[in-house]
């Protein structure tokens, strides 16, 4: 062993001990005949001291150390005269009597500090140096701890982790598959799994009873900030359960994580909100309930004012921003500009200030009487000093726009604190989603999702109203996971395929092996999957999942550190019976 | 919840309780007005009872149940009159008062019993039914437990599990890569990792200190019985360690597994044997030391007998099979046939029987005197009743053949009991391996393996004799894992590349990003990787790793259940800028 202690564990109780440390040189300072070296490893920083008078040669050697040199130092632990109480090792230092340089280092292209001078591109190119920085490494330590605690919890609940294959078959529906040419089966391809969905349902048919897997999944999508071509799911499935059982187990898992990872215990059960209410009160299916400002519908109170924007709108609703009546013209204009941005696409917004004396001042004053405007404020339960922000238009679009506005204002008011966690379940998702373009229904979740039995009678007559046994866990406006109770009855499954417009042949071609399996005693089952990257990001308070992945890819799907993907040799192509087609220049 | 208890937990203490069970119908028996149903789930089997006289309708319903129907049964726990003490639930039965059929089942294509009537092909096609069988499922339960205990042990030792990418770059050396065409980067390919080797070394450069990962790895090789295109490694790396530290930690890990998975504690440290001694005494680098029969070299004692086979041989050695002097002519002929099989390729063997009176009888009697033959027996420390088996020829080839013979005879003598575990470390592997075909040295492990510093002076003068800091863990003749201390000094690394015949450009092209990383303060580090599939097979006493994989592929790399790989659509090919080349008919 190159060391007797790490750089994070020596303290006042070790004074007088002879120790050996090894690590990286964080920095070297010379002060009046003394040289101080901060020695860093994963566990912390320990100060090494060299005295010019007592050991000139050794001190000279220390003076020549560069940043990020790897060294081994032997010496005695001594109490510091000037203590640093911000770090665990800050009360001691090592009086070094032997210094071995284990490796030198070129000057790194950016500083290895909590706040580095390196930009995104250079940090990704030298990711191995970026990973030396405390904030980056601590994200990955957190990821390890979260994954470990998930496994500890699920193991205790008798879940078995089963590895499902990475080389599977391609299913042309849904997101794009990555494919892998097979050399032994010329002109045939494996696909990388988008999720272990079908395999975990097979494991339920196999009687595995409770399955989970922390599984790599793959989607060849055009990438956005929070997408990666490979990502990690906490994939779970249970047999002989109803929705309530699944929610209980995984609410328990999340409580376990909060307790053991963040030392947070929630006093109450996670609130449950129906999908319909989530849309009604928050305008989206993943509401951030760290703060209120629920939507209040005002359509009935706004008709007849001759204000064509409201009169012609299918939907009029507002939110009440507490204490914002003091917003300046400029601030209000900025909010209007915010909703008019192309990403949001609203035409504008109407504001109402509730003054200290209870009177209202509105940007639509010329269309409405004081009483009318006041009736809006009353319905919104606005207090003097509050500001109403009202939007109008097509229901779904306006809800989406008002949702963005609510989040923006909540952020401005400091109501979206990353250290506050507000979990909830969204339940009663619709079974089907109507698609305007193709004029047909699609499965909102997937075609194996069970309808709520109470709504079975509407399957034919009113499919759009049928609720599914499907659920999402949402925290702070992020969907961390979701799932459903699956159909295990082949008659109902066939009915679903029929409603979704599959012919029998199409259903067989795409899901044949699962349909075959269901003939041999499929039990009732259901489950869900969490995005591990999202869970870690949430716990770490990160803005992007990229920051909790050791070696992420950029928006072009490239790993710039290893320079992949790359060309392969003609021999490789020949063996795979493939030839390249030159892409058309754009 | 569909049940209040599983089928494995009710016992005599539950008598009188009202319970609800759910599971699969294992079998239905009718006996004198009673119907007995064995209800099965992952946890066990519980007997359900229906009485024709008391509830005729219910009993009729039970009589119609088929094998593998999924049912829910409610009733009272009752003490059995005829107990089955072989199973935990064997003292009780359920007097059923409500029976719900949750799903029916077609007759399965093979019986779901410990010993099934299904052949390999049909079991693989219906793997989801095969997985219902206890022996198959228990292998996967064991796999879960082993993986979980590995994580528990390594977490306690401060190892961090870090996920390294699955979509990486192709390195044309070594085994064949699976490649993945990139749609966003036309005509470029990702490769699937053969191991996370380079990434784990980068993590050491990053100061992660202790890393592990239970990682999927991929090799596009022609498959043999114990190979799969995707397999799972327990991949580990440590910083600031010497070989001794690595061996200690992972011997500790294996002891932990034996203790918590098999309740076995080894009284002593794992023996260590040098690679040279492994070859000398066992003829291979993964000796099965559950039994003795070490090789004894006899060349010096066999010269001058005018027996041209021995005289012309570079190497003559024997093993002593205890108590086998009683072997018949037929048995001896079978052993001769065994070594003459093409897979082994020996010309024959010489036997010596040590009779009860101490005299020797040999198949080479006409060439050697009694004294000569007796001197062989003495050197082999043979006792009366023992049998010597002697082989001769080229050293390496003969060692390999004698190794096979030793294992065969050990098996015949029952010395290779699957419930006995004999672990050891093989150390001091040679750094280089001479290849006759290309007349050059190759790295035995990989080009990053550190030479033993004691042998550095021989690097130029006698490279074949240089020992590496490389080690394998072997149990019962199976190499479960291996690794090495890596080179962290770029001068030594360049020297290695030079000795291995790499130009500077070649080294840069293949390992550039690692070489670059090493410029910025690479610490001393080393590690190893275990094959999880092999570890599980070893613990389960299986002959093939396939039996401990949920959804394995066959020898053509096909998953016959899901019928993958398969063709993909022209749209998919176009998007990937690929066209197929028709394979030449064979």
mmCIF file with all atom_site columns, C-alpha atoms in Angstrom, chain A residues 67-168:
data_model
loop_
_atom_site.group_PDB
_atom_site.id
_atom_site.type_symbol
_atom_site.label_atom_id
_atom_site.label_alt_id
_atom_site.label_comp_id
_atom_site.label_asym_id
_atom_site.label_entity_id
_atom_site.label_seq_id
_atom_site.pdbx_PDB_ins_code
_atom_site.Cartn_x
_atom_site.Cartn_y
_atom_site.Cartn_z
_atom_site.occupancy
_atom_site.B_iso_or_equiv
_atom_site.pdbx_formal_charge
_atom_site.auth_seq_id
_atom_site.auth_comp_id
_atom_site.auth_asym_id
_atom_site.auth_atom_id
_atom_site.pdbx_PDB_model_num
ATOM 1   C CA . UNK A 1 67  ? -0.108  21.239  -9.923  1.00 0.00 ? 67  UNK A CA 1
ATOM 2   C CA . UNK A 1 68  ? -1.520  17.698  -10.212 1.00 0.00 ? 68  UNK A CA 1
ATOM 3   C CA . UNK A 1 69  ? 1.798   15.956  -9.560  1.00 0.00 ? 69  UNK A CA 1
ATOM 4   C CA . UNK A 1 70  ? 1.200   12.598  -7.867  1.00 0.00 ? 70  UNK A CA 1
ATOM 5   C CA . UNK A 1 71  ? 3.256   12.274  -4.699  1.00 0.00 ? 71  UNK A CA 1
ATOM 6   C CA . UNK A 1 72  ? 3.764   10.144  -1.638  1.00 0.00 ? 72  UNK A CA 1
ATOM 7   C CA . UNK A 1 73  ? 4.681   11.919  1.604   1.00 0.00 ? 73  UNK A CA 1
ATOM 8   C CA . UNK A 1 74  ? 5.776   10.480  4.930   1.00 0.00 ? 74  UNK A CA 1
ATOM 9   C CA . UNK A 1 75  ? 5.871   12.457  8.137   1.00 0.00 ? 75  UNK A CA 1
ATOM 10  C CA . UNK A 1 76  ? 4.355   13.180  11.519  1.00 0.00 ? 76  UNK A CA 1
ATOM 11  C CA . UNK A 1 77  ? 0.903   14.582  12.185  1.00 0.00 ? 77  UNK A CA 1
ATOM 12  C CA . UNK A 1 78  ? 1.153   17.934  13.936  1.00 0.00 ? 78  UNK A CA 1
ATOM 13  C CA . UNK A 1 79  ? -1.388  20.405  15.262  1.00 0.00 ? 79  UNK A CA 1
ATOM 14  C CA . UNK A 1 80  ? -1.686  23.490  13.065  1.00 0.00 ? 80  UNK A CA 1
ATOM 15  C CA . UNK A 1 81  ? -1.119  26.906  14.530  1.00 0.00 ? 81  UNK A CA 1
ATOM 16  C CA . UNK A 1 82  ? -3.587  28.508  12.146  1.00 0.00 ? 82  UNK A CA 1
ATOM 17  C CA . UNK A 1 83  ? -6.537  26.159  11.826  1.00 0.00 ? 83  UNK A CA 1
ATOM 18  C CA . UNK A 1 84  ? -9.028  25.823  8.997   1.00 0.00 ? 84  UNK A CA 1
ATOM 19  C CA . UNK A 1 85  ? -12.259 24.695  10.574  1.00 0.00 ? 85  UNK A CA 1
ATOM 20  C CA . UNK A 1 86  ? -14.039 24.440  7.214   1.00 0.00 ? 86  UNK A CA 1
ATOM 21  C CA . UNK A 1 87  ? -12.489 21.051  6.415   1.00 0.00 ? 87  UNK A CA 1
ATOM 22  C CA . UNK A 1 88  ? -12.275 17.903  8.571   1.00 0.00 ? 88  UNK A CA 1
ATOM 23  C CA . UNK A 1 89  ? -8.466  17.810  8.358   1.00 0.00 ? 89  UNK A CA 1
ATOM 24  C CA . UNK A 1 90  ? -8.090  21.536  9.009   1.00 0.00 ? 90  UNK A CA 1
ATOM 25  C CA . UNK A 1 91  ? -6.713  21.244  12.509  1.00 0.00 ? 91  UNK A CA 1
ATOM 26  C CA . UNK A 1 92  ? -3.629  19.263  11.554  1.00 0.00 ? 92  UNK A CA 1
ATOM 27  C CA . UNK A 1 93  ? -0.771  19.207  9.081   1.00 0.00 ? 93  UNK A CA 1
ATOM 28  C CA . UNK A 1 94  ? 1.986   16.748  8.199   1.00 0.00 ? 94  UNK A CA 1
ATOM 29  C CA . UNK A 1 95  ? 5.610   17.666  8.965   1.00 0.00 ? 95  UNK A CA 1
ATOM 30  C CA . UNK A 1 96  ? 7.082   15.823  6.006   1.00 0.00 ? 96  UNK A CA 1
ATOM 31  C CA . UNK A 1 97  ? 10.343  13.915  6.284   1.00 0.00 ? 97  UNK A CA 1
ATOM 32  C CA . UNK A 1 98  ? 10.194  11.954  3.020   1.00 0.00 ? 98  UNK A CA 1
ATOM 33  C CA . UNK A 1 99  ? 8.740   12.979  -0.336  1.00 0.00 ? 99  UNK A CA 1
ATOM 34  C CA . UNK A 1 100 ? 8.446   10.674  -3.337  1.00 0.00 ? 100 UNK A CA 1
ATOM 35  C CA . UNK A 1 101 ? 7.254   11.896  -6.681  1.00 0.00 ? 101 UNK A CA 1
ATOM 36  C CA . UNK A 1 102 ? 5.138   9.047   -8.091  1.00 0.00 ? 102 UNK A CA 1
ATOM 37  C CA . UNK A 1 103 ? 4.320   10.870  -11.295 1.00 0.00 ? 103 UNK A CA 1
ATOM 38  C CA . UNK A 1 104 ? 4.643   14.339  -12.747 1.00 0.00 ? 104 UNK A CA 1
ATOM 39  C CA . UNK A 1 105 ? 1.911   16.213  -14.604 1.00 0.00 ? 105 UNK A CA 1
ATOM 40  C CA . UNK A 1 106 ? 1.743   18.614  -17.467 1.00 0.00 ? 106 UNK A CA 1
ATOM 41  C CA . UNK A 1 107 ? -0.112  21.808  -16.646 1.00 0.00 ? 107 UNK A CA 1
ATOM 42  C CA . UNK A 1 108 ? -3.820  20.876  -16.936 1.00 0.00 ? 108 UNK A CA 1
ATOM 43  C CA . UNK A 1 109 ? -5.841  22.746  -19.580 1.00 0.00 ? 109 UNK A CA 1
ATOM 44  C CA . UNK A 1 110 ? -8.134  24.142  -16.875 1.00 0.00 ? 110 UNK A CA 1
ATOM 45  C CA . UNK A 1 111 ? -7.930  24.521  -13.131 1.00 0.00 ? 111 UNK A CA 1
ATOM 46  C CA . UNK A 1 112 ? -9.018  21.552  -11.034 1.00 0.00 ? 112 UNK A CA 1
ATOM 47  C CA . UNK A 1 113 ? -11.086 23.615  -8.599  1.00 0.00 ? 113 UNK A CA 1
ATOM 48  C CA . UNK A 1 114 ? -14.752 23.633  -7.559  1.00 0.00 ? 114 UNK A CA 1
ATOM 49  C CA . UNK A 1 115 ? -15.243 26.633  -9.826  1.00 0.00 ? 115 UNK A CA 1
ATOM 50  C CA . UNK A 1 116 ? -13.088 25.916  -12.832 1.00 0.00 ? 116 UNK A CA 1
ATOM 51  C CA . UNK A 1 117 ? -12.022 28.225  -15.632 1.00 0.00 ? 117 UNK A CA 1
ATOM 52  C CA . UNK A 1 118 ? -12.710 25.474  -18.183 1.00 0.00 ? 118 UNK A CA 1
ATOM 53  C CA . UNK A 1 119 ? -15.631 25.765  -20.598 1.00 0.00 ? 119 UNK A CA 1
ATOM 54  C CA . UNK A 1 120 ? -17.970 22.886  -21.414 1.00 0.00 ? 120 UNK A CA 1
ATOM 55  C CA . UNK A 1 121 ? -16.136 21.745  -24.528 1.00 0.00 ? 121 UNK A CA 1
ATOM 56  C CA . UNK A 1 122 ? -12.689 21.506  -23.008 1.00 0.00 ? 122 UNK A CA 1
ATOM 57  C CA . UNK A 1 123 ? -14.034 19.902  -19.864 1.00 0.00 ? 123 UNK A CA 1
ATOM 58  C CA . UNK A 1 124 ? -15.706 17.202  -21.943 1.00 0.00 ? 124 UNK A CA 1
ATOM 59  C CA . UNK A 1 125 ? -12.575 16.626  -24.025 1.00 0.00 ? 125 UNK A CA 1
ATOM 60  C CA . UNK A 1 126 ? -10.561 16.192  -20.815 1.00 0.00 ? 126 UNK A CA 1
ATOM 61  C CA . UNK A 1 127 ? -13.397 14.590  -18.881 1.00 0.00 ? 127 UNK A CA 1
ATOM 62  C CA . UNK A 1 128 ? -10.865 12.548  -16.842 1.00 0.00 ? 128 UNK A CA 1
ATOM 63  C CA . UNK A 1 129 ? -9.562  15.849  -15.420 1.00 0.00 ? 129 UNK A CA 1
ATOM 64  C CA . UNK A 1 130 ? -13.047 17.317  -15.022 1.00 0.00 ? 130 UNK A CA 1
ATOM 65  C CA . UNK A 1 131 ? -13.937 14.251  -12.939 1.00 0.00 ? 131 UNK A CA 1
ATOM 66  C CA . UNK A 1 132 ? -11.198 15.260  -10.476 1.00 0.00 ? 132 UNK A CA 1
ATOM 67  C CA . UNK A 1 133 ? -13.255 18.293  -9.478  1.00 0.00 ? 133 UNK A CA 1
ATOM 68  C CA . UNK A 1 134 ? -15.209 17.849  -6.253  1.00 0.00 ? 134 UNK A CA 1
ATOM 69  C CA . UNK A 1 135 ? -18.656 18.855  -7.554  1.00 0.00 ? 135 UNK A CA 1
ATOM 70  C CA . UNK A 1 136 ? -18.427 16.486  -10.523 1.00 0.00 ? 136 UNK A CA 1
ATOM 71  C CA . UNK A 1 137 ? -17.089 13.589  -8.499  1.00 0.00 ? 137 UNK A CA 1
ATOM 72  C CA . UNK A 1 138 ? -19.628 14.085  -5.750  1.00 0.00 ? 138 UNK A CA 1
ATOM 73  C CA . UNK A 1 139 ? -22.456 13.720  -8.294  1.00 0.00 ? 139 UNK A CA 1
ATOM 74  C CA . UNK A 1 140 ? -21.106 10.289  -9.162  1.00 0.00 ? 140 UNK A CA 1
ATOM 75  C CA . UNK A 1 141 ? -20.647 9.374   -5.513  1.00 0.00 ? 141 UNK A CA 1
ATOM 76  C CA . UNK A 1 142 ? -24.294 10.313  -5.045  1.00 0.00 ? 142 UNK A CA 1
ATOM 77  C CA . UNK A 1 143 ? -25.244 8.184   -8.051  1.00 0.00 ? 143 UNK A CA 1
ATOM 78  C CA . UNK A 1 144 ? -23.444 5.200   -6.515  1.00 0.00 ? 144 UNK A CA 1
ATOM 79  C CA . UNK A 1 145 ? -25.204 5.723   -3.203  1.00 0.00 ? 145 UNK A CA 1
ATOM 80  C CA . UNK A 1 146 ? -28.640 6.081   -4.780  1.00 0.00 ? 146 UNK A CA 1
ATOM 81  C CA . UNK A 1 147 ? -28.205 2.938   -6.892  1.00 0.00 ? 147 UNK A CA 1
ATOM 82  C CA . UNK A 1 148 ? -26.920 1.033   -3.866  1.00 0.00 ? 148 UNK A CA 1
ATOM 83  C CA . UNK A 1 149 ? -29.816 2.121   -1.638  1.00 0.00 ? 149 UNK A CA 1
ATOM 84  C CA . UNK A 1 150 ? -32.338 1.253   -4.347  1.00 0.00 ? 150 UNK A CA 1
ATOM 85  C CA . UNK A 1 151 ? -30.889 -2.239  -4.480  1.00 0.00 ? 151 UNK A CA 1
ATOM 86  C CA . UNK A 1 152 ? -30.824 -2.553  -0.692  1.00 0.00 ? 152 UNK A CA 1
ATOM 87  C CA . UNK A 1 153 ? -34.476 -1.532  -0.444  1.00 0.00 ? 153 UNK A CA 1
ATOM 88  C CA . UNK A 1 154 ? -35.709 -3.743  -3.275  1.00 0.00 ? 154 UNK A CA 1
ATOM 89  C CA . UNK A 1 155 ? -33.681 -6.756  -2.143  1.00 0.00 ? 155 UNK A CA 1
ATOM 90  C CA . UNK A 1 156 ? -35.325 -6.465  1.271   1.00 0.00 ? 156 UNK A CA 1
ATOM 91  C CA . UNK A 1 157 ? -38.728 -6.442  -0.463  1.00 0.00 ? 157 UNK A CA 1
ATOM 92  C CA . UNK A 1 158 ? -37.817 -9.702  -2.229  1.00 0.00 ? 158 UNK A CA 1
ATOM 93  C CA . UNK A 1 159 ? -37.275 -8.180  -5.661  1.00 0.00 ? 159 UNK A CA 1
ATOM 94  C CA . UNK A 1 160 ? -34.802 -10.113 -7.804  1.00 0.00 ? 160 UNK A CA 1
ATOM 95  C CA . UNK A 1 161 ? -32.447 -8.216  -10.070 1.00 0.00 ? 161 UNK A CA 1
ATOM 96  C CA . UNK A 1 162 ? -32.422 -10.036 -13.396 1.00 0.00 ? 162 UNK A CA 1
ATOM 97  C CA . UNK A 1 163 ? -30.224 -8.964  -16.313 1.00 0.00 ? 163 UNK A CA 1
ATOM 98  C CA . UNK A 1 164 ? -32.201 -8.880  -19.536 1.00 0.00 ? 164 UNK A CA 1
ATOM 99  C CA . UNK A 1 165 ? -30.348 -8.937  -22.873 1.00 0.00 ? 165 UNK A CA 1
ATOM 100 C CA . UNK A 1 166 ? -28.820 -5.884  -24.572 1.00 0.00 ? 166 UNK A CA 1
ATOM 101 C CA . UNK A 1 167 ? -28.744 -7.562  -27.983 1.00 0.00 ? 167 UNK A CA 1
ATOM 102 C CA . UNK A 1 168 ? -32.432 -7.985  -28.806 1.00 0.00 ? 168 UNK A CA 1
#
